[in-house]
Every structure is written in C-alpha cells, then in structure tokens.
Amino acid sequence: MPTNKFYITTPIYYSNDEPHLGHLSTTIYADILTKYKKELGFKTLFLTGNDEHGEKVYLEANKSKIAPQTFVDDMAKKWRGYWKKMEVQPDIFMRTSNPKHKEIVSTLLTKIKNNGDIYKGVYRGIYCVGCEEFKTEKQLMDGKCPEHRPDQVSYKEEENYFFKLSKYIPQITKLLKSGELSLETETWRKEIISRLEGEKIQDLSISRANVSWGIELPWDPKHTVYVWVEALMNYFTATIIYKKESFYPANVHFLGKGNNWFHSVIWPALLLSLDIDLPKNIFVHGYYNVEGKKMGKSLGNVIKPNELIEKYGVEGTRYLLCATMPYNKDSDVSYQLFNDIYNSHLANGIGNLARRLSTLAKGSNLVTKIDFKNSLSLNNEIKNAYESYNLTKVCEEVKKQMDEINQKIAKTEPWNIKEKEKKDMLLKELVEDFLKSAILLKPVLPDTWSKIEESLSNKEVQQTEVLFSKLN
Ligand code: MSP
C-alpha cells in the first residue's frame, strides 16, 4: 500500500563542537527533501540532533572545565540556533542525554543480551576518539586515522561486552546485494559490499569500561554503552519519545560516507537481532574537499559556515551546497567556484530574470497562480533528480530553463511590442514559464520563492527586489 509518510534523518552530530560545512550540507539536503515531500502532500518527519555521550564530548567538556551535561545543553542551544538561522526546520531535535532515550536503550540492549547476542571479552587494538571507533589495520594509514589528528588515536586493551556482529554479516551482505536493504549511492554501496566480502568482520565491542559519560549497561553499570550503538538507536527511540511511532522505519537515513559502515552494517545488524524493521533506504553522499585537499584545521583550508552565510546569505548558501553536492563522489569546492555558481545561477540567473520580467510587466494584471506539484509533473528531469536525491541536478536543470527563458525574451523582444494586449499575452507566457521553473527551487530557496511569488504572481505585477547581488 502506498504511504504518504516520509521519515528522514541526518546523523546526530557530536556536540563537542559547533557545526561545520559537512554538517551543514547533510542537514540542508535533508531539510530540502522534507520541504519537497511536503509540497507533494506527504506527512513528514525530519530528525536531526546531537550525539551527546562518549569520550570525545567528555574530553571537550573537561577542557572547557564545564560539567558534561551543562556543556551539551549549551551546545544543543547553539546547534538548534544554527538550524533556525539556516531555515532548517526539523520536527525532532534529538538529544541522547534525554532520560527517556537512556531508558529505551537499556531495554533494547537487555533484549539483545537475552537473545544470546552479547558476550564478554577483551578488546585489544587501536581506537580513534575522533571517530569514536575501533579501527582495523586496513582503515589506518601508516597507523594513523585518515580523518583525525594522530593524538586522537591510541592503543586500547580493555574488557568489553561484544555484540555478535559476525553472526549477521551473511544476512546483511545478502540484503545489500539484493537491494532489499537499499543503499544509495552506487560508489558507497560497492565499497561496503567489497568490505563485507573481502574482510573477516569481527564482533563489535558495545561497551566501554573507562568512559563514564554515557548510558550505563543495565546488567553491568561499571560499563557504559559504546556511544555509536546508542546513537544509532536514536532513530528508533526518538519515534517513541516524540510519539511518532507510525513513521518508523525511516524512509531514508541521509549521511556522509564516513558514517556508512555504522548505518549500513551495524545498525541493520542490531535491528535484526531486535527483530525491528530495517530502514527503507540509506543514502550516502561524499565529502567536501577544498581545492583538492581534505578540509581540515591543520591545513588551514576550512570553509566556515558563517563565512558562507556572510558572503552569500542564508539562501545563497543553501543553494551553493545543493549545486555542489558530493553526489556519488567527493566534491571539490573553493570560494572561486562558489562565486562563479552564485553569479551565474543566482545573481545573473533566477535573480536577474525575476527583476527583468517584473520590470517589463510592472503594473500589468497577469494573475499567474503556480502550483509546485503541477509544475513538477511537467518536469520529469527535475522530478527524477529530486526523487533520486540528486540536488546538483535539480539546480542544473532549473538553471538551463532560466537560460532558455532569457533567450526567449531576447528573441521575442517584448519591449518592442506596441499593442498592449499582445504584449501582455507574451509577458504572461514568459512570467508563467519563469514561475513554473522557479517554484521548483522552493524547497531550496523558500524565502526567495515567496518574494518572487509576491511580486510576479499577484494581481498587479510589482518590481521584484534584487534577490542576489552580483559579486565581483
Ligand atoms: N555522531 C556521529 C553520528 C551518529 S549518527 C547515529 C558522527 N557525528 S559527526 O559530527 O562526526 O558528523 C558526521 C556527519 O557529518 C557525516 O555523516 C556527514 O553527514 C557530515 N560530514 C562530516 N564531514 C564532512 C565533509 N567533509 N563533507 C560532507 N559531509 C561531512 O559521526
């Protein structure tokens, strides 16, 4: 039976720091897809939030000499504030220090244990606190984590409880290969399958003996639950805490490639053990690189969200992240690239066209009511792009249409038409063409669309304000 419900999640981000470009992009994509589905009449549930436990957050709180709970409370305020500023409207802002989350996690773990899927053992190996992950030799480069500073990596030997991950590997491999467990996009699906088939997958340590900032194991409170395990469970616990059970399971978990293994292998294995439904789809995107290099503090090439907002505005930033989305590969960005896209797609594209048409049609009575769903049904390319979460393609297609409308204006020269009726007819056609394309960016640029609609779609056309000022 077709359902009109859509549950989408982002990873819940560590609250050790404020959001960076990567967090911003995944969350904006999820917000845009939620707004898109809403336009189509879906009931939506959009979850984002903070992953508040574990060593990484604890160490940062300690460094600031603030109690961990106060530290994560402050961070949650900052993150929520960020999303509000970026026009991101989650239905649930999940926090793992929520006492109800702790309660449900305890129940779930007890169930896994009662199923015979948990045993005690000794872990010996490398742990990267940046990833909050035990690393295999293969995942390290010269003994270092490719994503974090060398001081974040250390050898650990501790008594842990283990989850029988290996027991579920054949089943998960089969589900992923058959597509029953859908993992997009192709690059990252292949990567996971080749790891599943090429390596002997070890059981997963699910408790930490020396990390106090976490959820106590119900049967052995000297241990806390490994932060990733309880974080993954948030996608389930949140639906109970916020009384949205009917939305479970997620239609799509949206995430960056670094989180793929956890979402495509560990999370499904925990769910299989619990006999709870698997997510319908896992969508993995690549990372942003800056001028060919990995973005990082030590390289001094970090693009800060606030700098983007200052330069391009909130909606300019939302648009640029979509236009450069690392879909099926990593994406190389630079201020030069952002400037070029901003000028050609926004300032000279949609912004200039709105101004040009509203100047030509000012005072005319064109009354052009446009509907998102109808416009989409006339645009298969864009519909397919949205449906496959390819937001770069959405931007490219709309840009093409804007260029075509500009060419049509140049060809038809409405300013040379003397007869009012004939001129109004042509202007109505051009304005309609424009609105039908522009509305398709409504999920990306909600405020810009309101301004366009207000000036061009009204009884009497008003001149549109400058929506995106050209950058030099
Ligand atoms: N707390 C875990 C997730 C638990 S989810 C049950 C975590 N948090 S994180 O703060 O490190 O955020 C990881 C996510 O940030 C990635 O999945 C991705 O969405 C985003 N990105 C981090 N770096 C990125 C880039 N360089 N480029 C694009 N997105 C990236 O891991």
Short mmCIF file of C-alpha atoms and ligand atoms in Angstrom, two decimals:
data_model
loop_
_atom_site.label_atom_id
_atom_site.label_comp_id
_atom_site.label_asym_id
_atom_site.label_seq_id
_atom_site.Cartn_x
_atom_site.Cartn_y
_atom_site.Cartn_z
CA MET A 1 0.00 0.00 0.00
CA PRO A 2 1.45 3.38 -0.92
CA THR A 3 2.04 5.50 2.14
CA ASN A 4 2.10 9.25 2.29
CA LYS A 5 4.51 9.32 5.21
CA PHE A 6 8.14 10.29 4.87
CA TYR A 7 10.65 9.89 7.71
CA ILE A 8 14.12 11.26 7.00
CA THR A 9 17.09 11.51 9.35
CA THR A 10 20.53 13.08 9.40
CA PRO A 11 23.27 11.67 11.61
CA ILE A 12 23.06 13.11 15.08
CA TYR A 13 26.18 15.23 15.32
CA TYR A 14 28.72 15.14 18.14
CA SER A 15 28.19 18.05 20.44
CA ASN A 16 31.92 18.57 21.03
CA ASP A 17 31.96 21.47 18.58
CA GLU A 18 29.80 23.79 16.51
CA PRO A 19 28.58 22.79 13.03
CA HIS A 20 30.98 22.83 10.08
CA LEU A 21 30.37 22.76 6.34
CA GLY A 22 29.85 18.98 6.30
CA HIS A 23 27.16 19.04 8.99
CA LEU A 24 25.53 21.99 7.32
CA SER A 25 25.32 20.29 3.96
CA THR A 26 23.77 16.97 5.06
CA THR A 27 21.23 18.80 7.20
CA ILE A 28 20.30 21.26 4.46
CA TYR A 29 19.83 18.40 1.97
CA ALA A 30 17.52 16.61 4.42
CA ASP A 31 15.60 19.82 5.06
CA ILE A 32 15.16 20.41 1.32
CA LEU A 33 13.90 16.88 0.75
CA THR A 34 11.46 17.28 3.63
CA LYS A 35 10.15 20.52 2.15
CA TYR A 36 9.95 18.81 -1.25
CA LYS A 37 7.90 15.91 0.13
CA LYS A 38 5.63 18.36 1.97
CA GLU A 39 4.89 20.10 -1.33
CA LEU A 40 3.78 16.73 -2.66
CA GLY A 41 1.38 16.29 0.23
CA PHE A 42 3.42 13.87 2.36
CA LYS A 43 3.26 13.86 6.14
CA THR A 44 6.87 14.27 7.05
CA LEU A 45 9.12 13.57 9.99
CA PHE A 46 12.56 15.10 9.81
CA LEU A 47 15.01 14.18 12.57
CA THR A 48 18.34 15.72 13.34
CA GLY A 49 20.08 16.28 16.66
CA ASN A 50 23.14 15.84 18.80
CA ASP A 51 25.11 12.78 19.82
CA GLU A 52 25.98 13.85 23.34
CA HIS A 53 27.76 11.00 25.07
CA GLY A 54 31.17 9.37 24.76
CA GLU A 55 34.82 10.15 25.24
CA LYS A 56 35.09 12.83 22.57
CA VAL A 57 32.36 15.03 24.04
CA TYR A 58 33.52 14.31 27.59
CA LEU A 59 37.10 15.41 26.83
CA GLU A 60 35.91 18.64 25.24
CA ALA A 61 33.65 19.45 28.21
CA ASN A 62 36.58 18.75 30.51
CA LYS A 63 38.83 21.01 28.50
CA SER A 64 36.31 23.83 28.96
CA LYS A 65 36.01 22.92 32.67
CA ILE A 66 32.25 22.57 32.33
CA ALA A 67 30.14 19.65 33.57
CA PRO A 68 29.31 17.43 30.56
CA GLN A 69 25.54 17.87 30.94
CA THR A 70 25.82 21.68 31.06
CA PHE A 71 28.24 21.55 28.15
CA VAL A 72 25.90 19.54 25.93
CA ASP A 73 22.91 21.65 26.99
CA ASP A 74 24.75 24.77 25.79
CA MET A 75 25.82 23.05 22.59
CA ALA A 76 22.27 21.91 21.84
CA LYS A 77 21.12 25.54 22.05
CA LYS A 78 23.83 26.55 19.59
CA TRP A 79 23.01 23.78 17.11
CA ARG A 80 19.28 24.48 17.26
CA GLY A 81 20.05 28.17 16.70
CA TYR A 82 22.11 27.31 13.68
CA TRP A 83 19.35 25.29 12.08
CA LYS A 84 16.84 28.06 12.69
CA LYS A 85 19.14 30.59 11.05
CA MET A 86 19.59 28.29 8.03
CA GLU A 87 15.81 27.86 7.56
CA VAL A 88 16.22 24.21 8.56
CA GLN A 89 13.06 23.03 10.31
CA PRO A 90 13.45 19.62 11.95
CA ASP A 91 10.40 18.02 13.55
CA ILE A 92 12.62 16.33 16.11
CA PHE A 93 15.84 17.67 17.52
CA MET A 94 17.06 14.54 19.20
CA ARG A 95 19.43 14.57 22.17
CA THR A 96 20.89 11.36 23.53
CA SER A 97 21.17 12.66 27.10
CA ASN A 98 17.36 12.62 27.16
CA PRO A 99 16.48 10.28 30.10
CA LYS A 100 13.79 8.56 28.03
CA HIS A 101 16.36 7.70 25.38
CA LYS A 102 18.51 6.11 28.09
CA GLU A 103 15.59 4.04 29.33
CA ILE A 104 14.68 2.69 25.89
CA VAL A 105 18.33 1.96 25.01
CA SER A 106 18.61 -0.10 28.22
CA THR A 107 15.53 -2.09 27.28
CA LEU A 108 16.82 -2.70 23.76
CA LEU A 109 20.24 -3.86 24.95
CA THR A 110 18.69 -6.18 27.50
CA LYS A 111 16.66 -7.71 24.70
CA ILE A 112 19.76 -8.23 22.54
CA LYS A 113 21.52 -9.82 25.51
CA ASN A 114 18.56 -12.11 26.23
CA ASN A 115 18.70 -13.23 22.61
CA GLY A 116 22.20 -14.50 23.29
CA ASP A 117 23.88 -11.92 21.05
CA ILE A 118 26.11 -10.33 23.69
CA TYR A 119 29.16 -11.83 25.40
CA LYS A 120 32.11 -10.60 27.47
CA GLY A 121 35.61 -10.48 26.01
CA VAL A 122 38.80 -8.47 25.82
CA TYR A 123 39.39 -5.83 23.17
CA ARG A 124 42.93 -5.21 22.01
CA GLY A 125 43.53 -2.68 19.28
CA ILE A 126 43.52 0.86 18.04
CA TYR A 127 40.80 3.34 18.95
CA CYS A 128 40.29 6.71 17.29
CA VAL A 129 38.46 9.05 19.63
CA GLY A 130 37.79 11.44 16.71
CA CYS A 131 35.71 8.74 15.01
CA GLU A 132 34.75 7.09 18.31
CA GLU A 133 35.66 3.86 16.58
CA PHE A 134 37.87 0.82 16.99
CA LYS A 135 39.94 0.69 13.82
CA THR A 136 41.15 -2.25 11.79
CA GLU A 137 44.68 -2.17 10.28
CA LYS A 138 43.13 -1.61 6.85
CA GLN A 139 41.30 1.51 7.98
CA LEU A 140 44.52 3.17 9.14
CA MET A 141 47.16 4.88 7.02
CA ASP A 142 50.67 4.42 8.48
CA GLY A 143 48.95 3.64 11.76
CA LYS A 144 47.05 6.96 11.62
CA CYS A 145 43.37 7.69 11.17
CA PRO A 146 42.90 9.34 7.77
CA GLU A 147 40.27 11.67 9.24
CA HIS A 148 41.80 12.77 12.55
CA ARG A 149 44.94 14.04 14.28
CA PRO A 150 47.48 11.37 15.37
CA ASP A 151 46.96 12.22 19.06
CA GLN A 152 43.35 11.06 18.73
CA VAL A 153 44.48 7.52 18.04
CA SER A 154 45.63 5.18 20.82
CA TYR A 155 46.10 1.52 21.64
CA LYS A 156 43.46 0.13 23.98
CA GLU A 157 43.19 -3.11 25.83
CA GLU A 158 40.06 -3.42 27.89
CA GLU A 159 37.41 -5.82 29.00
CA ASN A 160 34.28 -5.15 26.95
CA TYR A 161 30.97 -6.64 26.10
CA PHE A 162 30.73 -7.72 22.48
CA PHE A 163 27.81 -7.90 20.10
CA LYS A 164 27.78 -10.87 17.71
CA LEU A 165 28.03 -8.73 14.60
CA SER A 166 29.71 -11.53 12.63
CA LYS A 167 26.58 -13.70 13.01
CA TYR A 168 24.57 -11.20 10.95
CA ILE A 169 27.13 -10.50 8.22
CA PRO A 170 25.93 -13.14 5.70
CA GLN A 171 22.35 -11.92 6.03
CA ILE A 172 23.30 -8.26 5.68
CA THR A 173 25.51 -8.96 2.67
CA LYS A 174 22.60 -10.74 1.03
CA LEU A 175 20.15 -7.95 1.83
CA LEU A 176 22.51 -5.31 0.48
CA LYS A 177 23.31 -7.25 -2.66
CA SER A 178 19.68 -7.97 -3.47
CA GLY A 179 18.71 -4.37 -2.80
CA GLU A 180 16.21 -5.42 -0.14
CA LEU A 181 18.28 -3.20 2.10
CA SER A 182 18.66 -0.27 -0.24
CA LEU A 183 21.96 1.58 -0.08
CA GLU A 184 22.50 4.55 -2.35
CA THR A 185 24.62 5.77 -3.97
CA GLU A 186 26.49 3.25 -6.10
CA THR A 187 30.05 4.19 -5.07
CA TRP A 188 29.40 3.65 -1.39
CA ARG A 189 27.27 0.56 -1.91
CA LYS A 190 30.15 -1.07 -3.74
CA GLU A 191 32.58 -0.02 -1.03
CA ILE A 192 30.52 -1.67 1.70
CA ILE A 193 29.88 -4.87 -0.23
CA SER A 194 33.55 -5.26 -1.07
CA ARG A 195 34.48 -4.83 2.61
CA LEU A 196 31.82 -7.33 3.65
CA GLU A 197 33.08 -9.87 1.14
CA GLY A 198 36.77 -9.14 1.41
CA GLU A 199 37.38 -8.98 5.15
CA LYS A 200 36.69 -11.19 8.11
CA ILE A 201 34.29 -9.00 10.09
CA GLN A 202 34.90 -9.13 13.82
CA ASP A 203 32.26 -8.85 16.53
CA LEU A 204 31.60 -5.36 17.81
CA SER A 205 32.63 -4.07 21.19
CA ILE A 206 29.48 -2.42 22.53
CA SER A 207 30.63 -1.22 25.93
CA ARG A 208 33.41 0.97 27.26
CA ALA A 209 34.97 0.29 30.64
CA ASN A 210 36.65 3.64 31.17
CA VAL A 211 34.18 6.11 29.77
CA SER A 212 31.86 7.43 32.45
CA TRP A 213 29.90 9.91 30.29
CA GLY A 214 27.34 7.57 28.76
CA ILE A 215 24.46 5.20 29.43
CA GLU A 216 25.23 2.51 31.98
CA LEU A 217 24.89 -1.07 30.81
CA PRO A 218 21.75 -2.35 32.55
CA TRP A 219 23.42 -5.62 33.69
CA ASP A 220 26.86 -4.19 34.48
CA PRO A 221 26.85 -0.50 35.41
CA LYS A 222 30.66 -0.36 35.53
CA HIS A 223 30.45 -0.19 31.75
CA THR A 224 28.79 2.42 29.58
CA VAL A 225 27.19 1.68 26.22
CA TYR A 226 29.52 2.32 23.26
CA VAL A 227 28.43 5.72 22.00
CA TRP A 228 27.76 4.62 18.41
CA VAL A 229 25.37 1.87 19.49
CA GLU A 230 23.09 4.15 21.47
CA ALA A 231 23.41 6.90 18.86
CA LEU A 232 22.13 4.62 16.11
CA MET A 233 19.26 3.58 18.31
CA ASN A 234 18.10 7.19 18.40
CA TYR A 235 16.33 6.73 15.07
CA PHE A 236 14.04 4.30 16.85
CA THR A 237 13.90 5.77 20.36
CA ALA A 238 13.02 9.24 19.01
CA THR A 239 9.86 7.96 17.37
CA ILE A 240 8.72 6.59 20.73
CA ILE A 241 9.79 9.60 22.80
CA TYR A 242 8.06 12.04 20.44
CA LYS A 243 5.06 9.74 19.84
CA LYS A 244 5.72 9.34 16.14
CA GLU A 245 5.82 5.53 16.11
CA SER A 246 3.76 5.32 12.93
CA PHE A 247 6.63 6.92 10.98
CA TYR A 248 9.10 4.15 11.85
CA PRO A 249 11.12 2.79 9.99
CA ALA A 250 12.92 5.66 8.28
CA ASN A 251 12.31 6.13 4.58
CA VAL A 252 15.86 7.34 4.34
CA HIS A 253 18.89 7.83 6.56
CA PHE A 254 20.91 10.62 4.96
CA LEU A 255 24.64 10.69 5.79
CA GLY A 256 28.20 11.30 4.69
CA LYS A 257 30.47 8.44 3.59
CA GLY A 258 32.39 8.34 6.89
CA ASN A 259 29.26 7.07 8.64
CA ASN A 260 28.37 4.47 6.05
CA TRP A 261 29.58 1.31 7.83
CA PHE A 262 27.68 2.16 11.00
CA HIS A 263 24.41 2.80 9.20
CA SER A 264 24.60 0.09 6.54
CA VAL A 265 26.04 -2.77 8.60
CA ILE A 266 25.99 -2.19 12.35
CA TRP A 267 22.55 -0.57 12.57
CA PRO A 268 20.85 -3.27 10.45
CA ALA A 269 22.59 -6.00 12.50
CA LEU A 270 21.31 -4.53 15.76
CA LEU A 271 17.83 -4.29 14.25
CA LEU A 272 17.93 -7.88 13.01
CA SER A 273 18.86 -9.04 16.48
CA LEU A 274 15.99 -6.99 17.92
CA ASP A 275 13.57 -8.11 15.23
CA ILE A 276 12.75 -4.49 14.44
CA ASP A 277 12.19 -3.25 10.86
CA LEU A 278 15.21 -2.12 8.85
CA PRO A 279 15.34 1.35 7.26
CA LYS A 280 13.90 1.51 3.75
CA ASN A 281 16.88 3.32 2.30
CA ILE A 282 20.31 4.56 3.32
CA PHE A 283 21.59 7.44 1.25
CA VAL A 284 25.32 8.12 1.42
CA HIS A 285 27.00 11.17 -0.04
CA GLY A 286 30.67 12.03 -0.40
CA TYR A 287 32.76 14.66 1.35
CA TYR A 288 33.73 18.19 0.52
CA ASN A 289 37.37 18.77 -0.33
CA VAL A 290 38.82 22.23 -0.62
CA GLU A 291 40.97 22.90 -3.67
CA GLY A 292 41.79 19.21 -4.00
CA LYS A 293 42.72 18.75 -0.34
CA LYS A 294 40.81 17.28 2.53
CA MET A 295 39.27 20.10 4.57
CA GLY A 296 41.00 20.38 7.93
CA LYS A 297 42.07 22.79 10.65
CA SER A 298 45.73 21.82 10.26
CA LEU A 299 45.68 22.63 6.52
CA GLY A 300 44.02 25.96 7.28
CA ASN A 301 41.53 25.44 4.46
CA VAL A 302 38.34 25.05 6.46
CA ILE A 303 35.35 26.81 4.92
CA LYS A 304 33.32 28.11 7.83
CA PRO A 305 29.52 28.16 7.62
CA ASN A 306 29.41 31.72 8.98
CA GLU A 307 31.73 32.96 6.25
CA LEU A 308 29.46 31.43 3.63
CA ILE A 309 26.37 32.98 5.16
CA GLU A 310 28.06 36.39 5.34
CA LYS A 311 29.14 36.22 1.73
CA TYR A 312 26.19 34.54 0.05
CA GLY A 313 23.33 34.93 2.52
CA VAL A 314 21.34 32.06 4.03
CA GLU A 315 19.56 31.08 0.83
CA GLY A 316 22.64 31.62 -1.30
CA THR A 317 24.46 29.18 0.99
CA ARG A 318 21.63 26.63 0.83
CA TYR A 319 21.73 26.83 -2.94
CA LEU A 320 25.51 26.57 -3.25
CA LEU A 321 25.62 23.45 -1.10
CA CYS A 322 23.00 21.81 -3.31
CA ALA A 323 24.71 22.86 -6.51
CA THR A 324 27.99 21.32 -5.30
CA MET A 325 26.51 18.31 -3.52
CA PRO A 326 29.07 15.47 -3.34
CA TYR A 327 26.69 13.05 -5.02
CA ASN A 328 28.28 9.64 -5.63
CA LYS A 329 31.77 11.17 -5.30
CA ASP A 330 33.66 13.73 -3.28
CA SER A 331 33.20 17.32 -4.29
CA ASP A 332 35.95 19.83 -4.70
CA VAL A 333 34.92 23.33 -3.67
CA SER A 334 36.58 26.73 -3.40
CA TYR A 335 35.45 30.31 -2.95
CA GLN A 336 36.12 30.82 -6.65
CA LEU A 337 33.71 28.02 -7.55
CA PHE A 338 31.08 29.27 -5.10
CA ASN A 339 31.40 32.81 -6.52
CA ASP A 340 31.02 31.54 -10.09
CA ILE A 341 27.93 29.46 -9.32
CA TYR A 342 26.44 32.25 -7.22
CA ASN A 343 26.86 34.76 -10.04
CA SER A 344 25.74 32.58 -12.90
CA HIS A 345 22.88 30.64 -11.25
CA LEU A 346 21.58 33.16 -8.76
CA ALA A 347 22.62 36.75 -9.49
CA ASN A 348 22.56 36.52 -13.30
CA GLY A 349 20.13 33.60 -13.34
CA ILE A 350 16.98 33.46 -11.26
CA GLY A 351 17.58 36.84 -9.54
CA ASN A 352 18.16 38.80 -12.72
CA LEU A 353 15.33 37.11 -14.55
CA ALA A 354 12.82 37.90 -11.80
CA ARG A 355 13.91 41.53 -11.88
CA ARG A 356 13.90 41.72 -15.66
CA LEU A 357 10.44 40.22 -16.04
CA SER A 358 8.95 42.22 -13.20
CA THR A 359 10.35 45.42 -14.73
CA LEU A 360 8.83 44.56 -18.10
CA ALA A 361 5.48 43.54 -16.65
CA LYS A 362 5.26 46.10 -13.84
CA GLY A 363 1.69 47.28 -13.29
CA SER A 364 0.19 44.66 -15.63
CA ASN A 365 -2.51 42.39 -14.40
CA LEU A 366 -1.23 38.90 -15.26
CA VAL A 367 -2.53 36.80 -12.34
CA THR A 368 -0.48 33.67 -12.69
CA LYS A 369 -1.09 31.15 -9.93
CA ILE A 370 1.52 28.40 -9.96
CA ASP A 371 1.44 25.10 -8.13
CA PHE A 372 4.53 23.07 -7.20
CA LYS A 373 3.02 19.68 -7.87
CA ASN A 374 1.71 20.68 -11.31
CA SER A 375 4.97 22.28 -12.32
CA LEU A 376 6.86 19.21 -11.22
CA SER A 377 4.63 16.92 -13.23
CA LEU A 378 5.68 18.86 -16.34
CA ASN A 379 9.37 18.45 -15.50
CA ASN A 380 10.38 14.83 -15.49
CA GLU A 381 14.11 15.54 -15.32
CA ILE A 382 13.69 17.60 -12.17
CA LYS A 383 11.22 15.18 -10.67
CA ASN A 384 13.67 12.31 -11.19
CA ALA A 385 16.51 14.38 -9.78
CA TYR A 386 14.55 15.15 -6.59
CA GLU A 387 13.38 11.56 -6.29
CA SER A 388 16.95 10.27 -6.56
CA TYR A 389 18.13 12.99 -4.12
CA ASN A 390 20.40 14.45 -6.79
CA LEU A 391 20.15 18.10 -5.80
CA THR A 392 23.02 19.22 -8.05
CA LYS A 393 20.96 18.02 -10.97
CA VAL A 394 17.90 19.93 -9.73
CA CYS A 395 19.98 23.14 -9.71
CA GLU A 396 21.48 22.45 -13.15
CA GLU A 397 18.12 21.75 -14.75
CA VAL A 398 16.47 24.87 -13.35
CA LYS A 399 19.47 26.91 -14.47
CA LYS A 400 19.07 25.53 -18.02
CA GLN A 401 15.44 26.57 -18.02
CA MET A 402 16.35 30.06 -16.80
CA ASP A 403 18.80 30.37 -19.70
CA GLU A 404 16.10 29.30 -22.14
CA ILE A 405 13.67 31.90 -20.80
CA ASN A 406 16.35 34.57 -21.14
CA GLN A 407 16.86 33.53 -24.76
CA LYS A 408 13.11 33.63 -25.36
CA ILE A 409 12.97 37.19 -24.01
CA ALA A 410 15.83 38.23 -26.27
CA LYS A 411 14.12 36.63 -29.26
CA THR A 412 10.60 37.94 -28.69
CA GLU A 413 11.65 41.46 -27.58
CA PRO A 414 8.52 42.27 -25.59
CA TRP A 415 9.70 45.91 -25.17
CA ASN A 416 9.21 46.43 -28.91
CA ILE A 417 5.58 45.29 -28.92
CA LYS A 418 3.28 48.30 -29.10
CA GLU A 419 -0.12 46.62 -28.82
CA LYS A 420 -0.93 46.26 -25.09
CA GLU A 421 -3.00 43.09 -25.36
CA LYS A 422 -0.38 41.32 -27.43
CA LYS A 423 2.40 42.47 -25.15
CA ASP A 424 0.52 41.35 -22.02
CA MET A 425 -0.11 37.96 -23.56
CA LEU A 426 3.56 37.46 -24.27
CA LEU A 427 4.56 38.73 -20.85
CA LYS A 428 2.07 36.39 -19.20
CA GLU A 429 3.60 33.49 -21.09
CA LEU A 430 7.13 34.49 -20.12
CA VAL A 431 6.23 35.11 -16.49
CA GLU A 432 4.44 31.78 -16.35
CA ASP A 433 7.42 29.98 -17.83
CA PHE A 434 9.61 31.62 -15.24
CA LEU A 435 7.35 30.91 -12.28
CA LYS A 436 6.91 27.29 -13.30
CA SER A 437 10.67 26.80 -13.19
CA ALA A 438 11.41 28.99 -10.20
CA ILE A 439 8.84 27.25 -8.00
CA LEU A 440 10.83 24.04 -8.40
CA LEU A 441 13.51 25.63 -6.23
CA LYS A 442 11.01 26.48 -3.50
CA PRO A 443 12.35 23.74 -1.17
CA VAL A 444 15.87 25.14 -1.63
CA LEU A 445 15.01 28.85 -1.57
CA PRO A 446 11.74 29.20 0.37
CA ASP A 447 12.12 32.89 1.15
CA THR A 448 13.27 33.82 -2.36
CA TRP A 449 10.27 32.00 -3.79
CA SER A 450 7.88 33.96 -1.50
CA LYS A 451 9.37 37.22 -2.77
CA ILE A 452 9.09 36.11 -6.40
CA GLU A 453 5.53 34.96 -5.91
CA GLU A 454 4.56 38.15 -4.18
CA SER A 455 5.87 40.40 -6.93
CA LEU A 456 5.04 38.39 -10.05
CA SER A 457 2.09 36.24 -9.23
CA ASN A 458 -0.11 39.00 -7.82
CA LYS A 459 -2.95 40.90 -9.40
CA GLU A 460 -0.71 43.76 -10.33
CA VAL A 461 2.92 42.88 -11.03
CA GLN A 462 5.35 44.70 -8.73
CA GLN A 463 9.02 45.05 -9.34
CA THR A 464 10.97 42.25 -7.61
CA GLU A 465 13.69 43.40 -5.24
CA VAL A 466 17.30 42.50 -6.00
CA LEU A 467 17.31 38.90 -4.80
CA PHE A 468 21.02 38.11 -5.21
CA SER A 469 23.50 40.96 -5.69
CA LYS A 470 26.23 40.17 -8.16
CA LEU A 471 29.67 39.53 -6.62
CA ASN A 472 32.81 40.98 -8.15
N1 MSP B 1 27.85 11.27 15.97
C1 MSP B 1 28.19 10.56 14.78
C2 MSP B 1 26.94 10.18 14.01
C3 MSP B 1 25.98 9.32 14.78
S1 MSP B 1 24.53 9.02 13.86
C4 MSP B 1 23.71 7.80 14.68
C5 MSP B 1 29.07 11.45 13.89
N2 MSP B 1 28.95 12.75 14.04
S2 MSP B 1 29.76 13.87 13.23
O1 MSP B 1 29.55 15.09 13.96
O2 MSP B 1 31.10 13.48 13.04
O3 MSP B 1 29.07 14.01 11.85
C6 MSP B 1 29.27 13.12 10.78
C7 MSP B 1 28.48 13.59 9.57
O4 MSP B 1 28.91 14.92 9.22
C8 MSP B 1 28.68 12.80 8.28
O5 MSP B 1 27.84 11.70 8.15
C9 MSP B 1 28.31 13.84 7.25
O6 MSP B 1 26.92 13.95 7.23
C10 MSP B 1 28.87 15.10 7.82
N3 MSP B 1 30.24 15.38 7.34
C11 MSP B 1 31.38 15.43 8.08
N4 MSP B 1 32.43 15.84 7.31
C12 MSP B 1 32.01 16.05 6.05
C13 MSP B 1 32.60 16.57 4.87
N5 MSP B 1 33.89 16.90 4.78
N6 MSP B 1 31.81 16.73 3.77
C14 MSP B 1 30.48 16.43 3.81
N7 MSP B 1 29.90 15.94 4.93
C15 MSP B 1 30.62 15.61 6.01
O7 MSP B 1 29.80 10.91 13.08
#
